[in-house]
CSV table of C-alpha atoms and ligand atoms in Angstrom, one decimal:
chain,number,residue,atom,x,y,z
A,1,MET,CA,-0.7,-1.5,26.8
A,2,ILE,CA,2.1,0.5,26.5
A,3,ARG,CA,2.6,2.8,29.3
A,4,MET,CA,5.2,5.4,29.6
A,5,SER,CA,6.3,6.5,32.5
A,6,ALA,CA,7.0,10.0,32.7
A,7,PRO,CA,5.7,13.1,29.7
A,8,HIS,CA,8.1,14.0,27.1
A,9,SER,CA,10.1,17.0,28.0
A,10,ALA,CA,10.0,17.9,24.2
A,11,PRO,CA,6.3,17.4,22.7
A,12,SER,CA,6.6,14.3,20.8
A,13,VAL,CA,4.1,14.9,18.0
A,14,ARG,CA,5.1,18.0,15.8
A,15,LYS,CA,3.3,17.3,12.6
A,16,ALA,CA,-0.6,18.0,11.7
A,17,VAL,CA,-2.9,16.9,8.7
A,18,VAL,CA,-5.6,18.3,7.5
A,19,PRO,CA,-7.7,17.0,5.1
A,20,ALA,CA,-9.5,19.1,2.9
A,21,ALA,CA,-10.2,17.0,0.1
A,22,GLY,CA,-13.5,16.1,0.5
A,23,LEU,CA,-16.0,16.7,-2.3
A,24,GLY,CA,-18.5,18.6,0.6
A,25,THR,CA,-21.6,17.9,-1.3
A,26,ARG,CA,-23.9,18.7,1.8
A,27,PHE,CA,-22.9,22.2,1.1
A,28,LEU,CA,-23.7,22.4,-3.1
A,29,PRO,CA,-23.9,24.7,-4.9
A,30,ALA,CA,-21.7,26.7,-2.6
A,31,THR,CA,-19.2,23.8,-2.9
A,32,LYS,CA,-19.1,23.7,-6.7
A,33,ALA,CA,-15.9,26.1,-7.3
A,34,THR,CA,-14.9,26.7,-3.4
A,35,PRO,CA,-13.5,23.9,-1.2
A,36,LYS,CA,-15.9,23.6,2.4
A,37,GLU,CA,-12.9,24.2,4.0
A,38,MET,CA,-12.8,27.9,2.5
A,39,LEU,CA,-16.1,29.2,3.4
A,40,PRO,CA,-16.0,32.1,5.7
A,41,VAL,CA,-16.9,32.0,9.5
A,42,VAL,CA,-17.2,35.3,10.1
A,43,ASP,CA,-13.8,36.8,8.6
A,44,LYS,CA,-11.7,34.0,8.2
A,45,PRO,CA,-12.2,30.2,6.1
A,46,ALA,CA,-13.0,27.2,8.6
A,47,ILE,CA,-10.0,25.8,7.8
A,48,GLN,CA,-7.5,28.8,8.9
A,49,TYR,CA,-9.6,28.4,12.4
A,50,VAL,CA,-8.1,25.0,12.4
A,51,VAL,CA,-4.5,25.9,11.4
A,52,GLU,CA,-4.4,28.1,14.1
A,53,GLU,CA,-5.8,25.5,16.8
A,54,ALA,CA,-2.7,23.4,15.6
A,55,ALA,CA,-0.3,25.9,16.0
A,56,ALA,CA,-1.5,26.7,19.4
A,57,ALA,CA,-1.1,23.1,20.5
A,58,GLY,CA,2.8,23.6,19.2
A,59,LEU,CA,2.4,21.7,15.8
A,60,ASP,CA,4.6,23.6,13.5
A,61,ASP,CA,4.4,21.5,10.5
A,62,VAL,CA,0.8,21.6,8.6
A,63,LEU,CA,0.0,19.2,5.7
A,64,MET,CA,-3.5,20.3,3.6
A,65,VAL,CA,-4.4,17.5,1.8
A,66,THR,CA,-6.4,18.7,-0.9
A,67,GLY,CA,-8.5,17.9,-4.0
A,68,ARG,CA,-10.1,20.0,-6.5
A,69,HIS,CA,-9.8,23.7,-5.9
A,70,LYS,CA,-6.5,23.4,-4.0
A,71,ARG,CA,-5.2,26.9,-5.3
A,72,ALA,CA,-8.0,28.5,-2.9
A,73,ILE,CA,-6.1,27.0,0.3
A,74,GLU,CA,-2.8,27.0,-1.0
A,75,ASP,CA,-3.2,31.0,-2.0
A,76,HIS,CA,-4.9,31.8,1.5
A,77,PHE,CA,-1.8,30.0,3.4
A,78,ASP,CA,0.8,32.1,1.3
A,79,HIS,CA,1.8,35.4,0.5
A,80,ALA,CA,-0.3,37.8,-1.3
A,81,PHE,CA,2.7,40.3,-2.6
A,82,GLU,CA,0.1,43.1,-4.1
A,83,LEU,CA,-2.0,42.9,-1.4
A,84,GLU,CA,0.5,43.1,1.1
A,85,GLN,CA,2.0,46.3,-1.2
A,86,ALA,CA,-0.9,48.1,-1.3
A,87,LEU,CA,-2.1,47.7,2.1
A,88,ALA,CA,1.4,48.3,3.6
A,89,ALA,CA,1.2,51.7,1.3
A,90,LYS,CA,-1.9,52.8,2.7
A,91,GLY,CA,-0.4,52.3,6.3
A,92,ASP,CA,-3.4,49.9,6.9
A,93,THR,CA,-1.5,47.4,9.6
A,94,VAL,CA,-4.6,45.6,11.0
A,95,ARG,CA,-5.4,44.4,7.4
A,96,LEU,CA,-2.0,43.7,6.7
A,97,ASP,CA,-1.5,41.9,9.1
A,98,ALA,CA,-4.6,40.0,8.9
A,99,VAL,CA,-3.5,39.4,5.4
A,100,ARG,CA,-0.2,38.3,6.9
A,101,ASP,CA,-0.9,36.2,9.0
A,102,PRO,CA,-2.1,32.7,7.5
A,103,ALA,CA,1.0,32.1,6.2
A,104,ARG,CA,3.2,32.8,9.5
A,105,LEU,CA,0.8,30.2,11.7
A,106,ALA,CA,3.1,27.3,10.6
A,107,ASP,CA,5.4,25.7,8.1
A,108,ILE,CA,2.4,24.8,5.9
A,109,HIS,CA,2.9,22.2,2.9
A,110,HIS,CA,0.3,20.8,0.5
A,111,ILE,CA,-0.3,17.5,-1.1
A,112,ARG,CA,-2.9,16.3,-3.8
A,113,GLN,CA,-5.3,13.6,-2.9
A,114,GLY,CA,-5.9,13.1,-7.1
A,115,ASP,CA,-9.5,11.2,-5.9
A,116,PRO,CA,-11.6,11.8,-3.1
A,117,LEU,CA,-11.6,8.0,-1.9
A,118,GLY,CA,-12.3,8.8,1.4
A,119,LEU,CA,-10.8,10.2,4.7
A,120,GLY,CA,-8.5,7.3,5.1
A,121,HIS,CA,-6.7,7.7,1.7
A,122,ALA,CA,-6.4,11.1,2.7
A,123,VAL,CA,-4.7,10.4,5.6
A,124,LEU,CA,-3.1,7.7,3.7
A,125,CYS,CA,-1.7,10.6,1.0
A,126,ALA,CA,0.4,12.2,4.3
A,127,ARG,CA,2.4,9.2,4.8
A,128,ASN,CA,5.9,10.2,2.8
A,129,HIS,CA,5.8,13.7,4.5
A,130,VAL,CA,4.8,12.2,8.3
A,131,GLY,CA,7.1,9.6,8.1
A,132,ASP,CA,7.7,7.5,11.6
A,133,GLN,CA,6.5,9.6,14.0
A,134,PRO,CA,2.7,10.2,15.5
A,135,PHE,CA,0.9,12.8,14.0
A,136,ALA,CA,-2.4,15.3,14.3
A,137,VAL,CA,-5.1,14.8,12.2
A,138,LEU,CA,-7.6,17.9,12.1
A,139,LEU,CA,-10.8,17.8,10.3
A,140,GLY,CA,-10.7,21.2,7.5
A,141,ASP,CA,-14.1,21.8,8.7
A,142,ASP,CA,-14.6,20.5,11.9
A,143,LEU,CA,-13.9,23.7,14.2
A,144,ILE,CA,-13.1,22.9,18.0
A,145,ASP,CA,-14.1,26.4,19.5
A,146,PRO,CA,-10.7,28.5,20.1
A,147,ARG,CA,-11.1,28.8,23.9
A,148,GLU,CA,-11.1,24.9,24.1
A,149,THR,CA,-7.9,22.8,24.9
A,150,LEU,CA,-9.1,19.4,23.2
A,151,LEU,CA,-6.2,18.8,21.1
A,152,SER,CA,-3.0,19.9,23.9
A,153,ARG,CA,-5.3,17.0,25.9
A,154,MET,CA,-4.9,14.6,23.5
A,155,LEU,CA,-1.2,15.3,22.9
A,156,GLU,CA,-0.7,15.0,26.5
A,157,ILE,CA,-2.9,11.2,26.4
A,158,ARG,CA,-0.9,10.3,23.6
A,159,ASP,CA,2.8,11.5,25.2
A,160,ARG,CA,1.4,9.3,28.1
A,161,TYR,CA,0.0,6.1,26.7
A,162,ALA,CA,1.3,5.8,23.5
A,163,GLY,CA,-0.8,4.0,20.7
A,164,SER,CA,-3.3,6.5,18.9
A,165,VAL,CA,-5.8,8.9,20.6
A,166,VAL,CA,-9.3,10.0,19.2
A,167,ALA,CA,-12.0,12.8,20.2
A,168,LEU,CA,-15.1,11.7,21.3
A,169,MET,CA,-18.5,13.4,22.0
A,170,GLU,CA,-21.5,12.1,23.5
A,171,VAL,CA,-24.3,12.4,21.1
A,172,PRO,CA,-28.2,11.8,21.1
A,173,PRO,CA,-29.1,8.3,19.9
A,174,GLU,CA,-30.8,9.7,17.1
A,175,GLN,CA,-27.5,11.4,15.7
A,176,VAL,CA,-25.3,8.5,16.3
A,177,HIS,CA,-25.7,7.2,12.2
A,178,LEU,CA,-23.8,10.3,11.4
A,179,TYR,CA,-20.7,9.5,13.2
A,180,GLY,CA,-18.0,7.0,13.7
A,181,CYS,CA,-19.1,5.3,16.7
A,182,ALA,CA,-17.0,3.8,19.7
A,183,ALA,CA,-17.3,1.1,22.1
A,184,VAL,CA,-15.4,1.8,25.3
A,185,GLU,CA,-14.0,0.9,28.6
A,186,PRO,CA,-12.9,3.0,31.3
A,187,SER,CA,-9.4,3.6,31.3
A,188,GLY,CA,-9.3,4.7,35.0
A,189,GLU,CA,-8.7,8.0,34.6
A,190,ASP,CA,-11.2,10.9,34.2
A,191,GLY,CA,-11.9,11.9,30.7
A,192,VAL,CA,-10.1,9.2,29.2
A,193,VAL,CA,-11.3,6.2,27.6
A,194,ARG,CA,-10.0,2.7,26.4
A,195,VAL,CA,-11.7,2.6,22.8
A,196,THR,CA,-12.3,-1.2,22.1
A,197,GLY,CA,-14.1,-1.1,18.9
A,198,LEU,CA,-15.1,1.7,16.2
A,199,VAL,CA,-18.1,1.1,13.7
A,200,GLU,CA,-18.6,4.1,10.9
A,201,LYS,CA,-22.0,5.5,10.7
A,202,PRO,CA,-23.9,3.1,12.9
A,203,ALA,CA,-27.5,2.6,12.4
A,204,ARG,CA,-28.8,3.6,16.2
A,205,GLU,CA,-29.6,0.0,17.0
A,206,ASP,CA,-26.4,-1.6,16.2
A,207,ALA,CA,-24.5,1.5,17.8
A,208,PRO,CA,-21.8,0.4,20.6
A,209,SER,CA,-22.7,3.4,22.5
A,210,ARG,CA,-23.4,7.4,22.1
A,211,TYR,CA,-20.0,8.4,21.4
A,212,ALA,CA,-18.9,9.6,18.6
A,213,VAL,CA,-15.6,10.3,16.8
A,214,ILE,CA,-15.3,13.7,16.4
A,215,GLY,CA,-12.6,15.4,13.6
A,216,ARG,CA,-9.3,15.2,15.9
A,217,TYR,CA,-7.2,12.1,16.1
A,218,VAL,CA,-3.4,11.9,17.4
A,219,LEU,CA,-2.6,8.7,15.4
A,220,ASP,CA,0.4,6.5,15.8
A,221,PRO,CA,2.4,6.0,12.2
A,222,ALA,CA,0.9,2.2,12.4
A,223,VAL,CA,-1.8,3.5,11.0
A,224,PHE,CA,-0.3,3.7,7.9
A,225,ASP,CA,0.3,0.1,7.4
A,226,VAL,CA,-3.1,-0.5,8.1
A,227,LEU,CA,-4.6,2.1,6.0
A,228,GLU,CA,-2.6,0.2,2.9
A,229,ARG,CA,-4.3,-3.0,3.3
A,230,THR,CA,-7.8,-1.3,4.5
A,231,ALA,CA,-10.6,-1.9,1.6
A,232,PRO,CA,-13.4,0.5,0.7
A,233,GLY,CA,-15.9,0.2,3.5
A,234,ARG,CA,-19.2,2.4,3.9
A,235,GLY,CA,-19.7,4.4,0.9
A,236,GLY,CA,-16.9,2.8,-1.0
A,237,GLU,CA,-14.7,4.8,0.7
A,238,ILE,CA,-11.8,4.2,2.5
A,239,GLN,CA,-12.5,4.9,5.9
A,240,LEU,CA,-10.1,6.3,8.9
A,241,THR,CA,-12.6,4.6,11.4
A,242,ASP,CA,-12.3,0.6,9.8
A,243,ALA,CA,-8.2,1.4,10.5
A,244,LEU,CA,-8.8,2.4,13.9
A,245,GLN,CA,-10.7,-0.5,13.9
A,246,GLU,CA,-8.0,-2.8,13.9
A,247,LEU,CA,-6.2,-0.6,16.0
A,248,ALA,CA,-8.5,-0.4,18.6
A,249,ALA,CA,-8.9,-4.5,18.2
A,250,GLY,CA,-5.1,-4.8,19.4
A,251,GLY,CA,-5.8,-2.4,22.5
A,252,THR,CA,-3.7,0.8,21.4
A,253,VAL,CA,-6.4,3.2,20.9
A,254,HIS,CA,-7.4,6.1,23.8
A,255,GLY,CA,-10.3,8.1,23.7
A,256,VAL,CA,-10.8,11.9,25.2
A,257,ILE,CA,-14.1,12.6,26.4
A,258,PHE,CA,-14.9,16.6,24.8
A,259,SER,CA,-17.9,18.2,25.9
A,260,GLY,CA,-17.2,21.5,25.0
A,261,ARG,CA,-18.6,23.7,21.8
A,262,ARG,CA,-17.6,22.0,18.1
A,263,TYR,CA,-19.1,22.8,14.7
A,264,ASP,CA,-19.4,20.8,11.7
A,265,THR,CA,-19.2,23.6,9.3
A,266,GLY,CA,-19.6,21.1,6.5
A,267,ASP,CA,-23.1,20.7,7.4
A,268,LYS,CA,-25.5,24.4,6.4
A,269,ALA,CA,-27.5,24.5,9.5
A,270,ASP,CA,-24.1,23.8,12.0
A,271,TYR,CA,-22.4,26.5,9.6
A,272,LEU,CA,-25.0,28.8,10.2
A,273,ARG,CA,-24.8,28.4,14.1
A,274,THR,CA,-21.0,28.6,14.0
A,275,VAL,CA,-21.0,32.1,12.0
A,276,VAL,CA,-23.9,33.5,14.5
A,277,ARG,CA,-21.8,32.1,17.9
A,278,LEU,CA,-18.8,33.4,16.8
A,279,ALA,CA,-19.9,36.6,15.6
A,280,CYS,CA,-21.6,36.9,18.9
A,281,ASP,CA,-18.1,36.4,20.9
A,282,ARG,CA,-16.3,38.9,18.6
A,283,PRO,CA,-15.0,42.3,20.5
A,284,ASP,CA,-15.7,44.0,17.5
A,285,LEU,CA,-19.0,42.9,15.5
A,286,GLY,CA,-20.7,41.0,18.9
A,287,PRO,CA,-21.9,43.8,20.6
A,288,GLU,CA,-23.6,45.6,17.7
A,289,PHE,CA,-24.6,41.8,16.5
A,290,VAL,CA,-26.2,40.6,19.4
A,291,ALA,CA,-28.6,43.7,19.7
A,292,TRP,CA,-29.8,43.3,16.0
A,293,LEU,CA,-30.1,39.5,16.7
A,294,LYS,CA,-32.2,40.0,20.0
A,295,GLU,CA,-34.3,42.7,18.2
A,296,PHE,CA,-34.6,40.3,15.1
A,297,VAL,CA,-35.5,37.0,17.2
A,298,ALA,CA,-38.3,39.2,19.0
A,299,GLY,CA,-39.6,40.4,15.4
A,300,LEU,CA,-39.6,36.3,14.7
A,301,GLU,CA,-42.1,35.6,17.9
A,302,ASP,CA,-43.9,38.7,17.2
A,303,GLY,CA,-44.7,37.0,13.9
A,304,ASP,CA,-43.4,40.1,11.9
A,305,ALA,CA,-40.2,39.1,10.8
A,306,ASP,CA,-40.4,40.4,7.6
A,307,ARG,CA,-40.9,43.7,8.4
A,308,GLU,CA,-37.8,46.0,7.7
A,309,ARG,CA,-36.1,47.0,10.8
A,310,PRO,CA,-33.8,49.7,11.3
A,311,ALA,CA,-30.2,48.9,11.3
A,312,ALA,CA,-28.5,48.5,14.9
B,401,UTP,P1,-16.9,14.4,5.0
B,401,UTP,O1,-17.1,13.5,5.8
B,401,UTP,O2,-17.3,15.9,5.7
B,401,UTP,O3,-17.3,14.1,3.4
B,401,UTP,O4,-15.2,14.5,5.3
B,401,UTP,P2,-17.1,15.6,2.1
B,401,UTP,O5,-17.5,14.5,1.4
B,401,UTP,O6,-16.1,16.2,2.2
B,401,UTP,O7,-18.6,16.1,2.4
B,401,UTP,P3,-20.1,15.6,2.0
B,401,UTP,O8,-20.6,14.8,3.1
B,401,UTP,O9,-20.1,15.3,0.5
B,401,UTP,O10,-20.7,17.1,2.2
B,401,UTP,C1,-14.5,14.8,6.2
B,401,UTP,C2,-13.4,15.4,6.7
B,401,UTP,O11,-12.4,14.6,5.6
B,401,UTP,C3,-12.1,15.1,4.0
B,401,UTP,C4,-13.1,16.5,4.1
B,401,UTP,O12,-12.9,17.3,3.5
B,401,UTP,C5,-13.4,16.9,5.3
B,401,UTP,O13,-12.6,17.7,6.0
B,401,UTP,N1,-11.9,14.4,3.0
B,401,UTP,C6,-12.8,13.7,2.8
B,401,UTP,C7,-11.1,13.8,2.3
B,401,UTP,O14,-9.8,15.1,2.2
B,401,UTP,N2,-11.2,13.1,1.2
B,401,UTP,C8,-12.1,12.3,1.0
B,401,UTP,O15,-11.5,11.3,0.2
B,401,UTP,C9,-13.4,12.6,1.8
């Protein structure tokens, strides 16, 4: 195991890759003509939170891997001249900033994944842009609460241990089959483990642990050569987990254990929870919304949720 002596003074990772080319079948029909990454979470598309997280961790170059409907994502992170002019003419500076912010978050690039051949293939599409440097991958539909510092911690671990870093979350045994699952050993450091193996969506009885891989990675460029020769795996897709399994077998993958707030907006029930939780936390909407929500839930408990209620 290569262990670097001291953290770099300048961050060694500058680039983030955001795969957003999946079919989003779990969220049909909403995702028929809109990428699931563009579904609004309160008043911003999910993918904007993800790019904000990358920027907050100091990553100033973001490559979106897009598929069908790439226009919506491209347009969101571009300038909207007519809209900006109209808002400027009205003197509506708050909305003007909201419209301009996405394009100012980072240096944003786009690449097309022709066919959605899997997450591993989406990451491989970033090879030319990334080059021979470590890089972060943030799944475009996986939200980490803005108050968490998971990505910064992962970047710090990469700086100290080299190799690749995955984010792991302990899940109940009945949910393990929904994720990539990691076999781990202690690293000697609190909250950090050595990953010795990875298996994509194992049956409960085959799972090596309850540690699920969630949608944040800091990858060594060595992953690209492995992905080049990774055959389609589970579901006929080129799986990032399969490539990481090879790197893990070589002893170069660490896991950061995360127990904070994380939302899978590609799942309908989790999407609803995300919107409610983040709306409750918003200073501009929260107080009124929470008051309404309490009344609504009380109504559900009384069994009269159908009754028309006055707006809070
Ligand atoms: P998912 O596992 O959620 O798959 O992808 P999916 O196809 O998008 O959605 P469902 O399961 O059909 O509802 C995880 C992430 O990887 C991206 C997705 O956009 C999402 O951000 N992805 C997946 C790609 O970019 N390309 C692919 O070929 C597959």
